[in-house]
Coordinates of N, CA and C in Angstrom, one line a residue:
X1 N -26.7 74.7 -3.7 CA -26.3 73.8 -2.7 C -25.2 73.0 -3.3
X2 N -24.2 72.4 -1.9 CA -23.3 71.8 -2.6 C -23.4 70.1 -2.4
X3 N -23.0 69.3 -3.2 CA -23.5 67.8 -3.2 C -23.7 67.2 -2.3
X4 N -23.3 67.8 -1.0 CA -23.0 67.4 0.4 C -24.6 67.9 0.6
X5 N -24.8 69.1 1.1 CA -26.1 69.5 1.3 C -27.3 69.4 0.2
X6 N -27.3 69.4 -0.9 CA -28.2 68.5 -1.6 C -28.4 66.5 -1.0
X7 N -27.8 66.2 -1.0 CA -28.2 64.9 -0.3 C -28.7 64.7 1.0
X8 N -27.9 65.6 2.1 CA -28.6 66.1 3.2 C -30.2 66.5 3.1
X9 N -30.3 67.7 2.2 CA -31.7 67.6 2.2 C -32.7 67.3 1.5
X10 N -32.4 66.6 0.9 CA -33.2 65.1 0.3 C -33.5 64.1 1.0
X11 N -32.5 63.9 2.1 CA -32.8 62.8 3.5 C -33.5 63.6 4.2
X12 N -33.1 64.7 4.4 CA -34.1 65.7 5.5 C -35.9 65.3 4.9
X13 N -36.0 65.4 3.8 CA -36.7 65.8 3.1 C -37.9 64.6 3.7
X14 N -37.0 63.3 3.1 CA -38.0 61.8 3.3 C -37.8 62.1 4.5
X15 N -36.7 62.2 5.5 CA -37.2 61.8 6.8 C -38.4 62.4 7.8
X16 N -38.7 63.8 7.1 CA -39.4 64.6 7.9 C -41.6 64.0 7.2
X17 N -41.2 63.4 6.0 CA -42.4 62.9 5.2 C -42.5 61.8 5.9
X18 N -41.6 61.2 6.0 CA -41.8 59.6 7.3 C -42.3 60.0 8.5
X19 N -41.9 60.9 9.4 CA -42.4 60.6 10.3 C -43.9 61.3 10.5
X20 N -43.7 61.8 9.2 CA -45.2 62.4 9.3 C -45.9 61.4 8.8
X21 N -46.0 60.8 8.1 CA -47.0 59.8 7.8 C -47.2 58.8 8.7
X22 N -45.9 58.7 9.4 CA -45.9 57.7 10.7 C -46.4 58.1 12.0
X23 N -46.8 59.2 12.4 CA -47.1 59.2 13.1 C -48.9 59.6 12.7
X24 N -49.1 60.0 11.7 CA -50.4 59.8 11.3 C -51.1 58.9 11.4
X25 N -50.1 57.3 10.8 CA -50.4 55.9 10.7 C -50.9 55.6 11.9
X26 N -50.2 55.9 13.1 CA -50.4 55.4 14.7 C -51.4 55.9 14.5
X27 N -51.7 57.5 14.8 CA -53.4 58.0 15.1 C -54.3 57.4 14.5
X28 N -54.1 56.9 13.4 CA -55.3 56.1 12.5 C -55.4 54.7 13.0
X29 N -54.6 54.0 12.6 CA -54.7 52.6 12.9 C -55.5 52.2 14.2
X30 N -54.8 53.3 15.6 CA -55.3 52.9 16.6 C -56.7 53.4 16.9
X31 N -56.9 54.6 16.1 CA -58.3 55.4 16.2 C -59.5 54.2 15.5
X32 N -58.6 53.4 14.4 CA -59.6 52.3 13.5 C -59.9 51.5 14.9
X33 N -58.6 50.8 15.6 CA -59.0 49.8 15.9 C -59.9 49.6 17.0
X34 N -59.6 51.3 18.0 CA -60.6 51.6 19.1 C -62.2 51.1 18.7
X35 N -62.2 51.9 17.7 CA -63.5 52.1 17.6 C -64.4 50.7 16.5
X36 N -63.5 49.6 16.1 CA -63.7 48.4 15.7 C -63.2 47.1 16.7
X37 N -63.2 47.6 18.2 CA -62.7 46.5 18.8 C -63.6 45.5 19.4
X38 N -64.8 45.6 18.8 CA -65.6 44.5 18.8 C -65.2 43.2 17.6
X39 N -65.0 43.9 16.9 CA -64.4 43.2 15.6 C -62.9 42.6 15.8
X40 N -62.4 42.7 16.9 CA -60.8 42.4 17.2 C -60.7 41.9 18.2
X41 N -60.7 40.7 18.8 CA -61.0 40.0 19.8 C -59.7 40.2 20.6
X42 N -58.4 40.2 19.9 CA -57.6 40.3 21.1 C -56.4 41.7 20.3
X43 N -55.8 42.3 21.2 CA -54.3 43.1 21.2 C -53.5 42.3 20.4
X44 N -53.4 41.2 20.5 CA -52.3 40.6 20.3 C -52.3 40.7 18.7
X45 N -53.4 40.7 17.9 CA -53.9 40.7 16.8 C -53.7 41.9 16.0
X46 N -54.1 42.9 16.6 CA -53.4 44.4 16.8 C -52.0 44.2 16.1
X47 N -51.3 44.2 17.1 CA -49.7 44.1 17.4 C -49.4 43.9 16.4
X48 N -49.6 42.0 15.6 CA -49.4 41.7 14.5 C -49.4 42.7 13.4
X49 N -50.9 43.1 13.4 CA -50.8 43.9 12.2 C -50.1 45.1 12.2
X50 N -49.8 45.6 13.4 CA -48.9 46.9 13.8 C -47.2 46.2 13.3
X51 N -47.1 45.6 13.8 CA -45.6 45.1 13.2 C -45.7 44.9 11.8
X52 N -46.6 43.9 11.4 CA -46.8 43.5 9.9 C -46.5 44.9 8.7
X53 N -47.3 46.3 9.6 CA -46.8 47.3 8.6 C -45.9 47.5 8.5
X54 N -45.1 48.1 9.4 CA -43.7 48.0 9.8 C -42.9 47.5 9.4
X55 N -42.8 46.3 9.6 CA -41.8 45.1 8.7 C -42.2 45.3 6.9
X56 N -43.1 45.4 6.5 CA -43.8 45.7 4.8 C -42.8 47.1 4.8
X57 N -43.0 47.9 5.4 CA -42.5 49.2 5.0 C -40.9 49.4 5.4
X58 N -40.4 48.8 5.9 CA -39.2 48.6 6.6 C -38.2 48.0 5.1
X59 N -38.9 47.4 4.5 CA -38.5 46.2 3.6 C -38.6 47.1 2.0
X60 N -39.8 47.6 2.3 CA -40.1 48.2 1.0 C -39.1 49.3 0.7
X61 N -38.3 50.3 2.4 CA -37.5 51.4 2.0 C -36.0 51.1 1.6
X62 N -35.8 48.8 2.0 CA -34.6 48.6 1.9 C -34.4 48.2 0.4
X63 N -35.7 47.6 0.0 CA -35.5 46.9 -1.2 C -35.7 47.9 -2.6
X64 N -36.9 48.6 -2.3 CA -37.4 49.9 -3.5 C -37.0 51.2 -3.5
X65 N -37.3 51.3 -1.9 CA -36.8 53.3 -2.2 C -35.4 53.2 -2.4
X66 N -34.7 53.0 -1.7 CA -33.2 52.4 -1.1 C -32.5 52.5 -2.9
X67 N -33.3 51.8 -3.8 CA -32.6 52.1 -5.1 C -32.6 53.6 -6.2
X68 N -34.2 54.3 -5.7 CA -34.3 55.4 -5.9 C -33.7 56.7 -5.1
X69 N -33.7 56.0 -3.9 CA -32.0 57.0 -3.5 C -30.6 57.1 -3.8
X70 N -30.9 56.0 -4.3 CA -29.6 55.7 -5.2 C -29.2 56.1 -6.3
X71 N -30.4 56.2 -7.2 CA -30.6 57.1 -8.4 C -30.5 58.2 -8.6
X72 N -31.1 58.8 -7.3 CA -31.2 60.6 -7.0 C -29.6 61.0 -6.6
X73 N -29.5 60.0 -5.4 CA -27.4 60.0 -5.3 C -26.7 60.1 -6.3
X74 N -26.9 59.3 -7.3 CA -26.1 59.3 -8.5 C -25.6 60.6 -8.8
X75 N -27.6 61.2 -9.2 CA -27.7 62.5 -10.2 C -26.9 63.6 -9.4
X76 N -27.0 63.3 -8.0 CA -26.3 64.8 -7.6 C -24.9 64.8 -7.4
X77 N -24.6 63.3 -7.4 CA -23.2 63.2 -7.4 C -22.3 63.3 -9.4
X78 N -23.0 63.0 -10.8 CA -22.9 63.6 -11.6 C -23.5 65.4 -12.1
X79 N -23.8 65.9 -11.2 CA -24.4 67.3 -11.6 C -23.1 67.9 -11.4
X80 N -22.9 68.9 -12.6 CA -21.5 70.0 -12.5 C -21.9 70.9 -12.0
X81 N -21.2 71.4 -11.0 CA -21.7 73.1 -10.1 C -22.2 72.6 -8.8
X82 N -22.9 73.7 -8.6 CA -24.1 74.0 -7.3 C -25.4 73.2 -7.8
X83 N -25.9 72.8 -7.3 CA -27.6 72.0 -7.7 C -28.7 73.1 -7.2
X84 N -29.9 73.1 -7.5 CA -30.8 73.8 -7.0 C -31.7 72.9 -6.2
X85 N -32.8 73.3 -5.3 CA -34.0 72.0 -4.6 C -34.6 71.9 -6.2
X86 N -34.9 72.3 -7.1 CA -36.0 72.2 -8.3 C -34.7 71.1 -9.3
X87 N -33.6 70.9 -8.9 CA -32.7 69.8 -9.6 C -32.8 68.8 -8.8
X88 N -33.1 68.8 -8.0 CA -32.9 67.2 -7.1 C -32.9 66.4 -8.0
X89 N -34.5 66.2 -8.2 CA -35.4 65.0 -8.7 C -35.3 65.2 -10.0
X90 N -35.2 64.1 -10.7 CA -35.4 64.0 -12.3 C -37.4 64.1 -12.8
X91 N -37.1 64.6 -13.9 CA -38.8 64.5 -13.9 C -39.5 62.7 -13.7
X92 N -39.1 61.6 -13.8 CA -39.3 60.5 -13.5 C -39.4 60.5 -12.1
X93 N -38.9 60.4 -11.6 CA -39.0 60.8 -9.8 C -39.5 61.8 -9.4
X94 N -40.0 63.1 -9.8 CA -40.9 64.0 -9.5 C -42.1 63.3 -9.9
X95 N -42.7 62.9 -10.7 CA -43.8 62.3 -11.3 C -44.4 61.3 -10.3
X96 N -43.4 60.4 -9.7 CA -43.9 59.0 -9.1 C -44.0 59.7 -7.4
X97 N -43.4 61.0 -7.2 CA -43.5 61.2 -6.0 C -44.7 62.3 -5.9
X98 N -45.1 62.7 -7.2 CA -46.4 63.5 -7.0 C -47.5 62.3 -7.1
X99 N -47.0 61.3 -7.6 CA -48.5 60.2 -8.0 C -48.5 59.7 -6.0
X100 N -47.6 59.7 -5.6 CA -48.0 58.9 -4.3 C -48.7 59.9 -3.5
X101 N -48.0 61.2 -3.5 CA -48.9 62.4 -3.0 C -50.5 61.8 -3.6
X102 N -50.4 62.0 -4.4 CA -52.0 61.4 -4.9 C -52.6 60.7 -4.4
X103 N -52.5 59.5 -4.5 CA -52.3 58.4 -4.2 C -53.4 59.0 -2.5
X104 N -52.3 59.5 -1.2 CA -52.7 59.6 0.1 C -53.9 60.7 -0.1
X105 N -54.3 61.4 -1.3 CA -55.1 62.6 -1.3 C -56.4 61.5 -1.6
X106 N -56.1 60.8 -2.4 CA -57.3 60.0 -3.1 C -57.5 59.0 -1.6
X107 N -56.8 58.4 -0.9 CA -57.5 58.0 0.1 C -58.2 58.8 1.2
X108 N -57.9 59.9 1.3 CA -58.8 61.1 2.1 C -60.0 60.8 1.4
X109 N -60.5 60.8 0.1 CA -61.0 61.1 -0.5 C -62.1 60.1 -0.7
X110 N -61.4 58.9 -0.4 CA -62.1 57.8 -0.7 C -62.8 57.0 0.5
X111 N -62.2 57.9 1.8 CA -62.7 58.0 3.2 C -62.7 56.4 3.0
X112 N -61.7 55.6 3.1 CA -60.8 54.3 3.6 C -61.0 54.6 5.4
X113 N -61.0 53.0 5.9 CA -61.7 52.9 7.4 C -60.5 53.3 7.7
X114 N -60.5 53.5 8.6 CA -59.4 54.2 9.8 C -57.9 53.8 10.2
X115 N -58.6 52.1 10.3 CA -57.2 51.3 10.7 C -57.0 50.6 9.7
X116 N -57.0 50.9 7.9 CA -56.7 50.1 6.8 C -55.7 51.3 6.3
X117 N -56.4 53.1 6.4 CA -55.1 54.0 6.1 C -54.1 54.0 7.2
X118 N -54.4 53.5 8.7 CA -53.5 53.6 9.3 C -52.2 52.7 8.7
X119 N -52.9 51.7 8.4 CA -51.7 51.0 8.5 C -50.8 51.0 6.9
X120 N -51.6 52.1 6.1 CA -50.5 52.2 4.8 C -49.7 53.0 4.8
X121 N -50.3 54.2 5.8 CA -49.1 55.2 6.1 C -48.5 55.1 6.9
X122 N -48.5 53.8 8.0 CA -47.3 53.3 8.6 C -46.1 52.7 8.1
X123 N -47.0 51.7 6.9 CA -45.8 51.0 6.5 C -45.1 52.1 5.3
X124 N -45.9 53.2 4.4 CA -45.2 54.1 3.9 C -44.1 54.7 4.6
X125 N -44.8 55.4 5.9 CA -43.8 56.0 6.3 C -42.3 55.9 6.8
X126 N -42.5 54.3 7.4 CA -41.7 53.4 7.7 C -40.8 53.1 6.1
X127 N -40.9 53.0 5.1 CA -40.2 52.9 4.0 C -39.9 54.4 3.8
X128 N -40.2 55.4 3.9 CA -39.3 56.7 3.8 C -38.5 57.1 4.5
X129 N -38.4 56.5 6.1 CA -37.5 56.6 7.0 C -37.0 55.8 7.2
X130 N -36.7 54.8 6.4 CA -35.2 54.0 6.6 C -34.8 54.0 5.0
X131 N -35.1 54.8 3.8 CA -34.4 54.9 2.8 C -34.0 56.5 3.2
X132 N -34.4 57.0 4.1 CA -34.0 58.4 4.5 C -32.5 58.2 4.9
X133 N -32.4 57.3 6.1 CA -31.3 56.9 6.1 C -30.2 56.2 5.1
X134 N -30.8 56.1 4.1 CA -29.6 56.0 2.6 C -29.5 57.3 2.6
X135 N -29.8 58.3 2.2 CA -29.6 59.3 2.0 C -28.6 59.9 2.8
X136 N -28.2 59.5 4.3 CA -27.7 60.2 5.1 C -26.4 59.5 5.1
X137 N -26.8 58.1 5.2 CA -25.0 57.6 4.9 C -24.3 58.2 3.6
X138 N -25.2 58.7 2.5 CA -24.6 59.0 1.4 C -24.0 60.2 1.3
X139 N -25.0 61.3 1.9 CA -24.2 62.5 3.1 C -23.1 62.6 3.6
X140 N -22.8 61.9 4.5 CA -21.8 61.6 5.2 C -20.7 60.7 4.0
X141 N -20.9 60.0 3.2 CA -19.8 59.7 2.6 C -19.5 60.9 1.5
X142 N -20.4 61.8 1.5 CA -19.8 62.8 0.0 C -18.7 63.8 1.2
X143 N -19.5 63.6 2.5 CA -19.0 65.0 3.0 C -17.4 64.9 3.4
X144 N -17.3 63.1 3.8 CA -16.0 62.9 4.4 C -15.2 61.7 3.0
X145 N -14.8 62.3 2.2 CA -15.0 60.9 0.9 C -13.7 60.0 1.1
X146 N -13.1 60.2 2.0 CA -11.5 59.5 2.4 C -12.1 58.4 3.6
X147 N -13.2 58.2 4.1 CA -13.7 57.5 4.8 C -14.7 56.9 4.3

């Protein structure tokens, strides 16, 4: 691949892990909260916490990932040649992206209520899809570099 499409699909990559955890998130959270809405007196309360993820993960992909895209941008924009998908990631960043993989395997695992994983792989997901979009402005700047 050339530095243009390595970046490309590395944004592909988070963006398509975002929306999958995001829309996981919704089935959960809401599936939690159905079935705990004795315990939740109003919607409104909901909402909060539905935004609250959102805004957490929103923040998390501008403030944290957003610099590890940056990192990855770096490496592919220093790599001499064609890159391979098995060069993307430095072993540091393969490592922290298999521990998170973990991380969601261990809460399957740990069978967490409904609307507590909902709302982490909302706000995850929400942080992989707006540092996805780093990825893509970075795209777009390798592809057109006069602009």
């Amino acid at each position: 691949m050339n530095k243009w499409q390595a970046t490309a699909v590395s944004g592909l990559l988070w963006m398509v892990g975002g929306f999958s955890l995001l829309s996981k998130g919704l089935r959960l959270f809401f599936e939690g909260a159905l079935s705990a809405e004795s315990s939740y007196p109003s919607y409104n309360l909901l909402l909060i916490y539905l935004s609250l993820a959102l805004l957490v993960g929103f923040l998390k992909g501008k403030w944290v990932l957003r610099r590890t895209a940056e990192r990855i941008f770096q490496r592919i924009l220093d790599w001499e040649g064609p890159i391979s998908f098995f060069q993307l990631y430095d072993k540091r960043t393969a490592l922290i992206l298999l521990l998170m993989m973990g991380m969601g395997l261990l809460m399957n695992r740990l069978a967490l209520p409904p609307l507590y994983r909902g709302w982490i792989d909302l706000a995850v997901g929400a942080a992989l899809i707006q540092s996805a979009c780093t990825f893509f402005r970075f795209a777009v700047a390798c592809r057109n570099p006069r602009s």
